[in-house]
Coordinates of C-alpha atoms in Angstrom, one line a residue:
Chain A
M855 CA 29.9 9.0 10.1
K856 CA 27.5 11.3 8.5
I857 CA 25.5 11.2 4.6
L858 CA 23.9 14.2 2.9
V859 CA 21.5 12.6 0.1
T860 CA 20.4 15.3 -1.7
V861 CA 16.2 14.6 -3.3
K862 CA 14.1 16.3 -5.7
E863 CA 10.6 16.7 -6.2
V864 CA 10.4 15.8 -9.8
A865 CA 7.1 16.6 -12.1
E866 CA 5.9 13.7 -14.6
A867 CA 3.8 14.1 -17.6
E868 CA 0.4 12.7 -18.3
D869 CA 1.1 10.5 -21.6
D870 CA -1.5 13.5 -23.3
F871 CA -0.3 17.0 -21.7
E872 CA 0.1 20.4 -23.2
I873 CA 2.1 23.3 -23.3
D874 CA 1.8 26.8 -21.6
G875 CA 4.5 29.2 -22.5
L876 CA 7.8 27.9 -20.9
D877 CA 6.6 25.2 -19.1
I878 CA 4.3 22.0 -19.4
D879 CA 1.0 23.3 -18.6
E880 CA 0.2 22.6 -14.5
R881 CA -2.9 20.6 -14.7
Y882 CA -1.1 17.6 -16.5
L883 CA 1.6 17.5 -13.9
E884 CA 2.0 15.1 -11.1
Y885 CA 4.8 15.6 -8.5
D886 CA 7.0 12.6 -7.2
L887 CA 10.2 11.5 -5.7
N888 CA 12.8 11.1 -8.6
E889 CA 13.7 8.3 -9.5
W890 CA 17.8 8.3 -8.7
D891 CA 17.0 10.1 -5.6
D892 CA 15.0 6.7 -4.5
Y893 CA 18.5 4.6 -4.7
A894 CA 20.3 7.4 -3.2
V895 CA 18.0 7.3 -0.3
E896 CA 18.1 3.5 -0.1
E897 CA 21.9 3.4 -0.4
A898 CA 22.4 6.1 2.7
V899 CA 20.0 4.2 4.6
T900 CA 21.4 1.0 3.7
I901 CA 24.8 2.1 4.9
A902 CA 23.4 3.7 8.4
E903 CA 21.5 0.3 9.0
D904 CA 24.7 -2.0 8.8
G905 CA 26.8 0.2 9.9
D906 CA 27.2 2.0 14.0
D907 CA 26.4 5.9 14.1
V908 CA 25.9 7.0 10.4
E909 CA 23.4 10.1 10.3
V910 CA 21.8 10.2 7.2
V911 CA 20.5 13.8 6.3
S912 CA 18.3 14.5 3.0
V913 CA 18.0 18.1 1.4
T914 CA 16.0 19.4 -1.2
I915 CA 15.2 22.5 -2.9
G916 CA 11.3 23.1 -3.5
P917 CA 8.4 24.7 -2.2
E918 CA 6.1 23.7 0.3
R919 CA 4.2 20.7 -1.6
A920 CA 8.1 18.8 -2.2
E921 CA 7.5 17.6 1.6
E922 CA 5.5 14.7 1.3
T923 CA 8.2 13.7 -1.0
V924 CA 11.0 14.5 1.9
R925 CA 8.3 13.0 4.4
M926 CA 9.0 9.3 2.0
A927 CA 12.6 9.8 2.3
L928 CA 12.2 10.0 6.3
A929 CA 10.1 6.8 5.9
K930 CA 12.4 5.2 4.7
G931 CA 15.4 6.0 7.2
V932 CA 16.4 9.1 7.1
D933 CA 17.1 10.6 10.1
R934 CA 16.5 14.1 9.1
A935 CA 15.9 16.8 6.0
I936 CA 16.4 20.2 5.0
R937 CA 14.3 22.0 2.4
V938 CA 15.7 25.3 1.1
W939 CA 13.2 27.4 -0.2
D940 CA 12.1 31.4 0.4
D941 CA 10.2 34.3 -1.6
D942 CA 13.5 34.4 -4.1
L943 CA 13.6 30.9 -4.8
E944 CA 10.1 30.5 -5.5
S945 CA 9.7 33.8 -8.0
A946 CA 13.1 32.2 -10.1
D947 CA 12.1 31.5 -14.3
M948 CA 14.4 28.9 -13.5
L949 CA 16.9 27.0 -11.3
D950 CA 20.3 26.2 -13.3
V951 CA 22.4 23.4 -12.7
G952 CA 25.1 26.6 -10.7
T953 CA 22.5 27.7 -9.3
K954 CA 21.6 24.4 -6.8
A955 CA 25.3 23.3 -6.8
D956 CA 26.2 27.0 -5.2
I957 CA 22.8 26.6 -2.5
L958 CA 23.5 22.6 -2.0
A959 CA 27.3 23.3 -1.6
A960 CA 25.4 25.8 1.6
V961 CA 23.9 23.2 2.6
V962 CA 27.6 21.0 2.7
E963 CA 29.4 23.3 4.4
E964 CA 27.0 24.0 7.7
E965 CA 26.7 20.2 7.7
D966 CA 29.8 18.6 6.9
P967 CA 28.8 15.5 6.0
D968 CA 31.5 12.4 4.9
L969 CA 29.3 11.6 1.9
V970 CA 27.3 13.1 -0.1
F971 CA 24.5 10.9 -2.7
S972 CA 22.6 12.6 -5.7
G973 CA 20.9 10.7 -8.0
V974 CA 22.7 10.4 -11.5
Q975 CA 19.9 12.6 -12.6
A976 CA 17.0 14.1 -12.5
N977 CA 13.6 12.7 -14.5
D978 CA 12.1 16.1 -15.6
D979 CA 15.0 18.3 -16.4
G980 CA 17.8 15.6 -16.9
F981 CA 20.6 18.2 -17.0
G982 CA 22.4 15.0 -15.5
A983 CA 24.8 17.2 -13.9
T984 CA 24.4 19.0 -9.8
G985 CA 25.9 15.9 -8.2
V986 CA 29.7 16.9 -9.9
A987 CA 28.7 20.4 -10.0
L988 CA 29.0 20.4 -6.8
A989 CA 31.7 18.6 -5.9
E990 CA 32.9 20.9 -8.3
V991 CA 32.2 23.3 -5.8
V992 CA 32.5 22.0 -2.5
D993 CA 36.7 20.7 -3.7
M994 CA 35.2 17.4 -2.7
E995 CA 36.5 14.2 -5.1
W996 CA 33.7 12.5 -6.8
G997 CA 32.0 9.4 -8.7
A998 CA 29.6 9.7 -11.6
V999 CA 26.9 7.1 -12.4
V1000 CA 28.2 4.7 -9.4
N1001 CA 26.0 0.9 -9.4
D1002 CA 27.8 -0.7 -6.8
L1003 CA 29.0 0.6 -3.8
D1004 CA 31.6 -0.6 -1.1
L1005 CA 32.6 1.5 2.0
D1006 CA 35.5 1.6 3.5
A1007 CA 34.2 4.0 5.8
E1008 CA 37.2 3.6 8.6
G1009 CA 39.7 3.7 5.6
G1010 CA 37.9 6.9 4.2
V1011 CA 37.5 5.2 1.5
A1012 CA 34.9 4.3 -1.4
H1013 CA 34.8 1.8 -3.7
V1014 CA 32.9 1.8 -6.3
H1015 CA 31.8 0.3 -10.2
R1016 CA 31.1 3.2 -12.5
E1017 CA 28.3 2.3 -14.8
L1018 CA 29.9 3.4 -18.4
E1019 CA 28.6 2.9 -22.3
G1020 CA 28.4 -0.6 -23.4
G1021 CA 28.3 -2.4 -20.8
V1022 CA 31.9 -1.8 -19.5
E1023 CA 32.3 -1.2 -15.1
E1024 CA 34.7 1.1 -14.2
L1025 CA 36.5 0.1 -10.4
T1026 CA 37.6 2.9 -9.0
D1027 CA 39.2 4.0 -5.1
I1028 CA 37.9 7.3 -4.1
E1029 CA 38.9 8.8 -0.9
L1030 CA 36.4 10.8 1.3
P1031 CA 34.8 13.2 1.9
A1032 CA 33.3 12.8 -1.9
V1033 CA 30.0 13.3 -3.5
L1034 CA 29.1 10.1 -5.6
T1035 CA 25.9 10.1 -8.3
I1036 CA 23.5 7.2 -7.9
Q1037 CA 22.9 5.1 -10.8
T1038 CA 19.5 3.4 -10.6
G1039 CA 20.1 -0.4 -10.4
I1040 CA 22.9 -0.9 -7.5
N1041 CA 20.1 -1.2 -4.7
E1042 CA 16.3 -2.7 -4.3
P1043 CA 14.9 0.2 -3.2
R1044 CA 12.0 -0.4 -0.2
Y1045 CA 8.9 0.7 0.3
A1046 CA 7.9 3.3 3.3
S1047 CA 6.9 0.8 6.2
L1048 CA 3.4 2.0 8.1
R1049 CA 5.9 2.2 11.0
G1050 CA 8.4 4.4 9.3
I1051 CA 5.5 6.8 7.8
R1052 CA 4.0 7.0 11.4
Q1053 CA 8.0 8.5 12.6
A1054 CA 8.5 10.1 9.8
Q1055 CA 5.7 12.7 11.5
R1056 CA 7.8 13.4 14.1
K1057 CA 11.4 14.1 12.5
P1058 CA 13.0 16.8 12.0
L1059 CA 12.9 18.7 8.9
D1060 CA 13.8 21.9 9.0
V1061 CA 13.0 25.1 6.2
Q1062 CA 16.5 27.3 5.4
G1063 CA 16.0 30.7 2.6
L1064 CA 18.6 31.5 1.4
G1065 CA 19.9 34.3 3.6
D1066 CA 20.3 31.0 6.8
L1067 CA 23.3 29.7 4.4
G1068 CA 24.7 33.1 4.3
L1069 CA 23.6 33.6 0.3
D1070 CA 21.6 36.2 -1.2
A1071 CA 19.4 36.2 -4.1
S1072 CA 22.4 37.3 -6.7
V1073 CA 22.4 33.5 -6.5
L1074 CA 20.1 33.2 -8.9
E1075 CA 21.7 34.7 -11.7
S1076 CA 22.2 32.2 -14.7
A1077 CA 24.0 32.4 -18.2
V1078 CA 21.3 29.9 -18.9
S1079 CA 17.3 30.9 -20.0
R1080 CA 14.5 28.2 -21.3
T1081 CA 14.1 29.7 -24.5
A1082 CA 11.0 27.6 -25.6
M1083 CA 9.6 23.5 -25.2
F1084 CA 8.4 22.2 -27.7
E1085 CA 6.9 18.5 -28.4
P1086 CA 8.5 16.9 -31.9
E1087 CA 5.9 15.3 -34.0
S1088 CA 6.4 11.8 -33.0
E1089 CA 7.0 9.7 -36.2
S1090 CA 5.8 6.2 -36.8
D1091 CA 6.7 3.5 -39.7
V1092 CA 4.8 0.7 -40.2
T1093 CA 6.0 -2.1 -42.5
V1094 CA 3.7 -5.5 -42.7
F1095 CA 5.6 -8.4 -44.0
E1096 CA 3.3 -11.3 -45.4
G1097 CA 3.8 -14.7 -47.2
G1098 CA 5.0 -17.4 -45.0
A1099 CA 6.8 -17.9 -41.6
E1100 CA 10.5 -18.5 -43.7
E1101 CA 9.3 -15.6 -46.6
E1102 CA 8.6 -12.9 -43.5
A1103 CA 11.6 -13.7 -41.6
G1104 CA 13.8 -13.4 -44.6
Q1105 CA 11.9 -10.0 -44.5
L1106 CA 12.5 -9.0 -41.6
A1107 CA 16.6 -9.8 -42.0
D1108 CA 16.3 -7.4 -44.9
L1109 CA 15.1 -4.8 -43.4
L1110 CA 17.5 -5.5 -40.2
R1111 CA 20.2 -5.2 -42.0
D1112 CA 18.9 -2.2 -44.6
K1113 CA 18.4 -0.4 -41.2
G1114 CA 21.9 -1.1 -40.0
V1115 CA 21.0 -2.5 -36.5
V1116 CA 22.5 -6.1 -37.6
E1117 CA 25.8 -6.7 -39.9
G1118 CA 26.4 -8.8 -43.3
Chain B
M50 CA -15.8 19.0 10.6
D51 CA -11.9 18.6 7.9
Y52 CA -12.7 16.7 5.2
Q53 CA -8.9 16.7 4.2
L54 CA -6.8 13.7 4.5
S55 CA -3.8 14.9 6.9
D56 CA -0.8 14.9 5.4
E57 CA 0.6 11.5 6.3
Q58 CA -2.5 9.9 5.8
K59 CA -2.3 10.6 2.1
Q60 CA 1.9 9.6 2.4
I61 CA 0.2 6.2 3.7
K62 CA -2.4 5.7 0.7
E63 CA 0.2 6.3 -2.0
E64 CA 2.7 4.5 -0.8
V65 CA 0.2 1.5 0.0
R66 CA -0.9 2.2 -4.1
R67 CA 2.2 1.5 -4.9
F68 CA 3.3 -0.9 -3.3
A69 CA -0.5 -2.1 -4.6
E70 CA 0.6 -1.9 -8.4
N71 CA 3.9 -2.9 -8.2
E72 CA 3.9 -6.8 -5.9
I73 CA 0.3 -7.1 -6.1
A74 CA -1.5 -6.2 -10.0
P75 CA 0.7 -8.5 -11.4
V76 CA 0.1 -11.5 -9.6
A77 CA -3.5 -11.0 -8.9
Q78 CA -4.5 -12.9 -11.7
E79 CA -2.1 -15.9 -11.3
Y80 CA -3.2 -16.3 -7.5
D81 CA -7.2 -15.9 -8.6
V82 CA -6.8 -18.4 -11.2
E83 CA -4.9 -20.9 -8.8
E84 CA -7.0 -20.0 -5.8
K85 CA -3.6 -20.4 -4.6
F86 CA -2.5 -18.9 -1.0
P87 CA 0.1 -16.0 -1.8
H88 CA 2.5 -16.2 0.8
E89 CA 5.2 -14.5 -1.0
V90 CA 3.5 -11.2 -1.8
L91 CA 2.6 -11.9 2.0
E92 CA 6.1 -11.9 2.6
T93 CA 6.5 -9.0 0.8
A94 CA 3.8 -7.2 2.3
A95 CA 5.2 -7.8 6.1
E96 CA 8.1 -6.4 5.7
M97 CA 7.0 -3.3 5.1
G98 CA 4.3 -3.7 8.1
L99 CA 1.1 -4.2 6.3
T100 CA 0.2 -7.1 8.1
G101 CA 0.3 -5.3 11.5
A102 CA -1.5 -1.8 10.8
N103 CA -3.5 -1.4 13.5
I104 CA -1.3 -3.5 16.0
P105 CA 0.1 -1.4 18.9
M106 CA 3.9 -0.2 17.6
E107 CA 4.6 -2.2 21.5
Y108 CA 3.8 -5.4 19.4
G109 CA 5.5 -4.4 16.7
G110 CA 2.7 -2.9 14.6
A111 CA 1.8 0.6 13.1
G112 CA -0.6 1.2 15.5
Y113 CA -2.8 3.2 13.3
N114 CA -6.3 3.5 14.2
A115 CA -9.8 2.3 12.0
L116 CA -9.3 5.3 9.7
E117 CA -5.5 5.0 8.5
T118 CA -6.6 1.0 8.5
A119 CA -9.6 1.5 6.2
L120 CA -7.2 3.8 3.9
I121 CA -5.2 1.1 3.9
V122 CA -7.6 -1.8 3.2
E123 CA -9.4 0.2 0.3
E124 CA -5.8 1.1 -1.1
M125 CA -5.2 -2.6 -1.0
F126 CA -9.2 -4.0 -3.5
A127 CA -8.8 -1.5 -5.6
V128 CA -6.1 -3.1 -7.1
D129 CA -7.0 -7.1 -5.6
P130 CA -9.7 -8.2 -3.3
G131 CA -8.4 -11.3 -2.8
I132 CA -4.6 -10.9 -1.9
A133 CA -5.4 -7.8 -0.2
L134 CA -7.3 -9.7 1.7
S135 CA -4.5 -12.3 2.7
I136 CA -2.7 -9.2 3.6
T137 CA -5.4 -7.3 5.9
A138 CA -6.8 -10.9 7.0
T139 CA -3.0 -11.9 9.3
T140 CA -4.5 -10.2 11.8
F141 CA -8.4 -11.9 11.7
G142 CA -9.0 -12.6 15.5
S143 CA -6.5 -10.4 17.5
D144 CA -8.9 -7.4 18.2
A145 CA -9.9 -9.9 21.3
I146 CA -6.5 -10.4 22.1
M147 CA -5.6 -6.7 22.0
E148 CA -8.8 -5.8 23.8
F149 CA -8.8 -8.3 26.4
G150 CA -5.8 -10.9 26.0
T151 CA -3.3 -10.7 28.9
E152 CA 0.5 -8.5 28.5
E153 CA 1.9 -12.1 27.9
Q154 CA -0.7 -13.4 25.2
K155 CA -0.6 -10.0 23.1
E156 CA 3.4 -11.0 23.3
R157 CA 2.8 -14.0 22.1
Y158 CA 0.7 -13.8 19.3
L159 CA 0.3 -10.4 18.7
E160 CA 4.3 -9.4 17.8
P161 CA 4.6 -12.7 14.7
V162 CA 1.6 -11.4 13.4
A163 CA 2.6 -8.1 13.4
M164 CA 6.3 -9.1 11.7
G165 CA 4.3 -11.2 9.6
E166 CA 6.0 -14.4 10.7
A167 CA 2.5 -16.1 11.6
I168 CA -1.2 -15.3 9.9
M169 CA -3.9 -15.6 12.9
G170 CA -7.9 -16.3 12.3
A171 CA -10.9 -15.7 14.0
A172 CA -13.0 -19.0 13.7
I173 CA -16.5 -17.8 14.3
S174 CA -18.8 -20.0 12.1
E175 CA -20.1 -23.5 11.6
P176 CA -21.5 -25.8 9.3
D177 CA -24.9 -24.6 10.9
T178 CA -24.5 -21.0 12.4
G179 CA -24.1 -18.4 10.0
S180 CA -25.7 -15.4 11.1
D181 CA -27.2 -16.6 14.4
V182 CA -23.6 -16.3 16.3
S183 CA -25.4 -17.5 19.1
S184 CA -26.5 -20.7 18.4
V185 CA -22.6 -22.1 18.2
S186 CA -22.2 -25.5 19.6
T187 CA -18.4 -26.2 19.4
T188 CA -17.7 -26.7 23.1
A189 CA -14.9 -26.4 25.5
E190 CA -14.9 -28.6 28.5
K191 CA -12.1 -27.6 31.2
D192 CA -10.3 -30.5 32.3
G193 CA -8.0 -30.4 34.8
D194 CA -5.6 -27.2 33.6
E195 CA -6.5 -27.8 30.1
W196 CA -9.6 -26.9 27.8
V197 CA -10.6 -29.9 25.4
L198 CA -12.4 -28.4 22.1
N199 CA -14.5 -30.5 20.1
G200 CA -16.4 -29.0 16.8
N201 CA -16.3 -27.7 13.4
K202 CA -16.0 -24.6 12.4
M203 CA -17.3 -23.7 8.7
W204 CA -15.4 -20.7 6.6
I205 CA -12.7 -19.6 8.2
T206 CA -10.4 -17.2 6.7
N207 CA -6.9 -18.3 6.6
G208 CA -8.0 -21.9 8.1
S209 CA -5.4 -23.9 6.1
V210 CA -2.4 -21.5 6.6
G211 CA -3.5 -19.7 9.9
D212 CA -1.4 -20.4 13.0
F213 CA -3.3 -20.0 15.3
F214 CA -7.2 -19.3 15.4
V215 CA -9.2 -17.2 18.0
V216 CA -12.2 -19.7 18.9
M217 CA -15.8 -19.2 19.6
C218 CA -17.0 -22.0 21.7
K219 CA -19.6 -22.9 24.1
T220 CA -18.0 -23.6 27.7
D221 CA -20.8 -23.0 29.9
P222 CA -23.8 -25.2 28.4
D223 CA -26.0 -24.7 31.1
A224 CA -25.9 -20.4 31.7
E225 CA -28.4 -18.3 31.0
G226 CA -29.4 -16.0 28.6
R227 CA -29.2 -16.2 25.1
Y228 CA -25.8 -14.6 24.9
N229 CA -24.0 -16.1 28.1
G230 CA -21.7 -19.1 28.1
F231 CA -19.7 -18.6 25.3
S232 CA -15.9 -17.9 25.5
Q233 CA -12.7 -17.2 23.4
I234 CA -10.1 -19.3 23.2
V235 CA -7.3 -19.4 21.0
V236 CA -6.3 -22.8 19.6
E237 CA -2.6 -23.4 17.8
S238 CA -2.9 -25.2 14.2
D239 CA 0.5 -27.6 15.6
R240 CA -2.4 -28.7 18.4
D241 CA -3.2 -32.6 18.3
G242 CA -6.6 -32.8 17.3
F243 CA -6.8 -30.2 14.9
K244 CA -7.6 -30.7 10.9
S245 CA -8.3 -27.8 8.3
E246 CA -9.7 -28.4 4.9
K247 CA -9.2 -25.7 2.3
I248 CA -12.4 -24.8 0.6
T249 CA -11.9 -24.3 -3.4
G250 CA -14.3 -23.4 -5.7
K251 CA -15.6 -20.2 -4.2
L252 CA -16.6 -17.8 -7.0
G253 CA -14.2 -14.9 -5.7
I254 CA -11.5 -13.7 -3.1
R255 CA -9.5 -16.9 -4.5
A256 CA -6.4 -15.6 -2.6
S257 CA -7.7 -15.6 0.2
D258 CA -7.5 -19.6 2.2
T259 CA -10.6 -20.3 3.7
A260 CA -11.6 -23.5 5.1
E261 CA -13.3 -25.9 7.4
L262 CA -11.5 -26.2 10.9
I263 CA -12.6 -29.5 13.1
F264 CA -11.4 -30.2 16.9
D265 CA -11.2 -33.4 18.0
D266 CA -10.6 -33.7 21.7
L267 CA -8.0 -30.8 20.8
R268 CA -6.4 -29.7 24.0
V269 CA -5.4 -26.2 25.0
P270 CA -3.9 -24.9 28.5
E271 CA -6.3 -23.2 30.1
E272 CA -4.2 -19.8 29.4
N273 CA -5.6 -20.0 25.8
L274 CA -8.4 -18.3 27.0
V275 CA -8.7 -14.7 26.2
G276 CA -10.8 -12.5 28.3
T277 CA -13.3 -13.6 30.8
R278 CA -14.9 -16.9 30.6
G279 CA -18.7 -17.2 29.6
M280 CA -18.3 -13.8 27.8
G281 CA -17.3 -15.0 24.7
F282 CA -20.0 -12.9 23.1
L283 CA -20.1 -10.1 24.3
Q284 CA -16.3 -9.7 24.1
L285 CA -16.9 -10.5 20.2
M286 CA -19.6 -7.8 20.0
Q287 CA -17.2 -5.0 20.6
F288 CA -15.9 -6.2 17.1
F289 CA -18.5 -5.8 15.2
D290 CA -19.0 -2.4 14.5
V291 CA -14.9 -2.3 13.7
T292 CA -14.8 -5.6 11.7
R293 CA -18.0 -3.9 9.5
T294 CA -16.4 -0.8 9.1
M295 CA -13.7 -2.7 7.6
V296 CA -15.4 -4.4 5.2
A297 CA -17.4 -1.4 4.3
A298 CA -13.6 -0.1 3.3
Q299 CA -13.4 -3.2 1.3
G300 CA -16.5 -2.3 -0.4
V301 CA -15.0 1.0 -1.3
G302 CA -11.8 0.0 -2.4
I303 CA -13.4 -2.6 -4.9
A304 CA -15.9 0.2 -6.1
K305 CA -12.9 2.8 -7.0
G306 CA -11.2 -0.7 -8.7
A307 CA -14.5 -0.8 -11.3
C308 CA -14.4 2.2 -11.5
D309 CA -11.2 3.2 -12.8
R310 CA -10.5 0.5 -14.7
A311 CA -14.3 1.5 -16.2
L312 CA -12.9 5.2 -16.4
D313 CA -10.0 3.9 -18.4
Y314 CA -11.0 1.3 -20.9
A315 CA -14.1 4.7 -21.4
K316 CA -11.7 6.8 -22.7
E317 CA -9.5 4.0 -24.4
R318 CA -12.1 1.6 -27.1
E319 CA -13.1 3.3 -29.8
Q320 CA -16.2 2.1 -31.5
F321 CA -18.4 4.2 -34.5
G322 CA -15.3 6.3 -34.3
K323 CA -14.9 7.9 -31.3
P324 CA -14.0 6.7 -28.0
I325 CA -17.3 4.9 -25.9
G326 CA -16.5 7.1 -23.0
D327 CA -17.8 9.8 -25.2
F328 CA -21.5 8.7 -25.4
Q329 CA -23.8 9.7 -23.2
A330 CA -25.0 6.1 -22.3
I331 CA -21.4 5.5 -21.0
Q332 CA -20.9 9.0 -19.1
H333 CA -23.8 8.5 -16.9
K334 CA -22.4 5.2 -16.1
L335 CA -19.2 6.6 -15.0
A336 CA -21.1 9.6 -13.3
D337 CA -23.5 7.0 -11.5
I338 CA -20.7 4.8 -9.6
H339 CA -18.2 7.4 -9.3
T340 CA -20.8 9.2 -7.7
R341 CA -22.1 6.6 -5.4
T342 CA -18.7 5.3 -4.6
E343 CA -17.5 8.4 -3.7
A344 CA -20.5 8.6 -1.1
A345 CA -19.9 5.3 -0.1
R346 CA -16.6 6.4 1.0
Q347 CA -17.8 9.2 2.8
L348 CA -20.2 7.4 5.6
T349 CA -17.0 4.5 5.3
Y350 CA -14.9 6.7 6.9
K351 CA -17.3 8.5 8.8
S352 CA -17.7 5.0 10.1
A353 CA -14.1 5.0 10.9
W354 CA -13.5 8.3 12.6
S355 CA -16.8 7.0 14.9
V356 CA -14.9 4.4 15.5
D357 CA -12.1 6.4 17.7
N358 CA -14.5 9.6 18.1
S359 CA -18.0 9.1 18.7
D360 CA -19.2 5.7 20.2
D361 CA -22.8 6.1 20.3
Q362 CA -23.5 6.5 16.7
L363 CA -21.3 4.2 15.2
T364 CA -23.4 0.8 15.1
T365 CA -26.0 2.3 13.3
L366 CA -23.0 3.8 11.2
A367 CA -21.3 1.0 10.9
S368 CA -23.7 -1.4 9.2
M369 CA -25.1 1.5 6.9
A370 CA -21.8 2.1 5.7
K371 CA -21.3 -1.9 5.8
E372 CA -24.5 -2.4 3.3
Y373 CA -24.3 0.4 1.4
A374 CA -20.9 0.1 0.4
S375 CA -20.8 -3.4 -0.6
R376 CA -23.8 -2.3 -2.4
V377 CA -22.1 -0.2 -4.5
A378 CA -19.3 -2.7 -5.1
V379 CA -21.6 -5.2 -6.5
D380 CA -23.1 -2.4 -8.6
A381 CA -19.9 -0.7 -9.6
A382 CA -18.3 -3.7 -10.3
N383 CA -21.4 -4.8 -12.6
E384 CA -21.2 -1.7 -14.7
C385 CA -17.4 -2.0 -15.9
V386 CA -18.5 -5.0 -16.3
Q387 CA -20.7 -3.8 -18.7
I388 CA -18.5 -0.7 -19.8
H389 CA -15.7 -3.4 -21.1
G390 CA -18.4 -5.7 -23.0
G391 CA -17.1 -8.9 -24.2
S392 CA -14.0 -7.8 -22.5
G393 CA -15.4 -7.7 -19.2
F394 CA -16.3 -11.5 -19.2
V395 CA -13.1 -12.7 -19.8
N396 CA -10.4 -12.9 -17.2
D397 CA -7.8 -10.5 -19.2
F398 CA -9.4 -7.6 -17.7
D399 CA -9.3 -7.3 -14.1
A400 CA -13.3 -6.2 -14.6
E401 CA -14.2 -9.8 -14.1
R402 CA -12.2 -10.4 -10.9
L403 CA -13.7 -7.8 -9.5
Y404 CA -16.9 -8.3 -10.5
R405 CA -16.7 -12.2 -8.8
D406 CA -14.5 -10.7 -5.8
A407 CA -17.3 -7.9 -5.1
K408 CA -20.3 -10.1 -3.9
I409 CA -18.4 -11.9 -0.8
T410 CA -18.7 -7.9 0.9
Q411 CA -22.6 -8.5 0.8
I412 CA -21.9 -12.4 3.0
Y413 CA -19.7 -12.5 4.9
E414 CA -19.4 -10.4 8.3
G415 CA -23.3 -9.6 8.9
T416 CA -25.1 -9.8 5.5
T417 CA -27.2 -7.4 3.6
E418 CA -29.5 -8.5 5.6
I419 CA -28.7 -8.5 9.2
Q420 CA -26.9 -5.0 8.5
K421 CA -30.8 -3.4 7.6
N422 CA -31.9 -5.3 10.6
I423 CA -29.6 -3.7 13.2
I424 CA -29.8 -0.4 11.5
A425 CA -34.2 -0.8 11.6
R426 CA -33.5 -2.0 15.4
E427 CA -31.2 1.0 16.4
L428 CA -33.9 3.4 14.7
L429 CA -36.8 2.1 16.3
G430 CA -34.6 1.7 20.0
K431 CA -35.6 -1.7 20.6
G432 CA -32.6 -3.9 22.6
F433 CA -30.8 -7.4 20.4

């Protein structure tokens, strides 16, 4: 069995930052593995540890800097990794969901996995769509926002819980091959062990360009473009209650009723 | 010359730091206040392999060399020295087994320590034996195929929580020469005649366990001897340069922790209508401690690098690094408290704990005074 995990190195802005053109000024950014992808990696690695002959491959689209993030996935137990990047990707203004799905689809064609895990969303651009868009392109079954997975590898079925709004869960059986977008909390991601970090340095990490995947720069054409980036003014309002405890509690209750937080 | 850490070294630093921020920082104050050994944190640390960083891969460790181990020590001590020491000290004494132990001893002792299933320690100091290691009076007499130990060991890290200890004792009192006649023997804590008493009331590193050990006609099999009978002191001396480099790394970590917290607080705390970091008096303090911390770091890294690459310069560098980094740790922690003002005097902030924790680095593993003696001795070309 083979599991492909799509991972992304995301940018995190400092508390105080400045916007430079269409993006946050590079000076205020730090890069890390996308939080959701950490759970996706853990889920795949756990399945590999518990099962026989499971290979876990991770793929990322990103510049050389992203290798640090990919190596961390290798250190946690991923067997090998693919990084997709070339000059065309480097010069692209932005990579929209369709572009990423097409690129990842080419990798899926090449790897032919039984399962693809991706994080529900990325905590930088937050499209929250790459996983399901990929499923559409490669014509696989899919399940979004999976917070519990019971895999029947022999039967070729993933029994999943999907997290819906309002604390409701949907229990679904999905036939493999499938793409699952993994929700945080599905497991407890491990720390990369020191032995793992050491061993990760020798695991294969292939860099592939669009051409290697049978694609060309036309995949970068997009109907979506970023037109502006701005930071909304944050508003804050303070209400100070005065009086005895009972009075203050009453004032708070009035306020909560007023704001529609509680009824009655 | 290459002043960049490798990608692997950066990954180690980053992941260890993440571990320390998530698993150590939230509980540091509690273990300090209660003087409690952090068994729970140790369990998570062992899963990550932090208890066996320098133990060879074949015995379950990560097999990291001195420089990587120093990076790990630095990152953890920057967050909390007490718990950091509890984690890194689980392998105290293991270097003697790695270097001089038999294959059987390595499997028996190194593997469980690397896996986090056992804690070990080194027992050298005694009530009357501190800096003058050659005055050890704990004896081990051969009786048939056993060693019989008698004596007291003082200030033993992990003394009341450890499973076994590499004990320095006198086996051949008639041997000629000040440094001969000592041997290193492994003593398991579940042997009859073993007693330990936890030492409480420490100024700092209070999560770390310290105890007095008492051996009363304690018998261990003869195969517990590590290396060569009578050569214990000379065996031990081989590791002083490494262990001192690690204390230097502890000092760098504490100094880094103090620098980070001082900088954060200076940016946050406002007086006279602006952050105190806008005042030059505070700026100069910050500049000074950051500069000295970086200097201590480079000295320590060079010493750690020398452990694996350049033996001839190591002894001097290790003592220089240990002396300087521990002094910078104490000074940086002091300035950190000063910048925190009243808040630095209570344990709502980490500054107070770092200030107390820093001091031990000038005392254990050879005091500041001993380090200066060594540096001078090496400079003047005098023997030990």
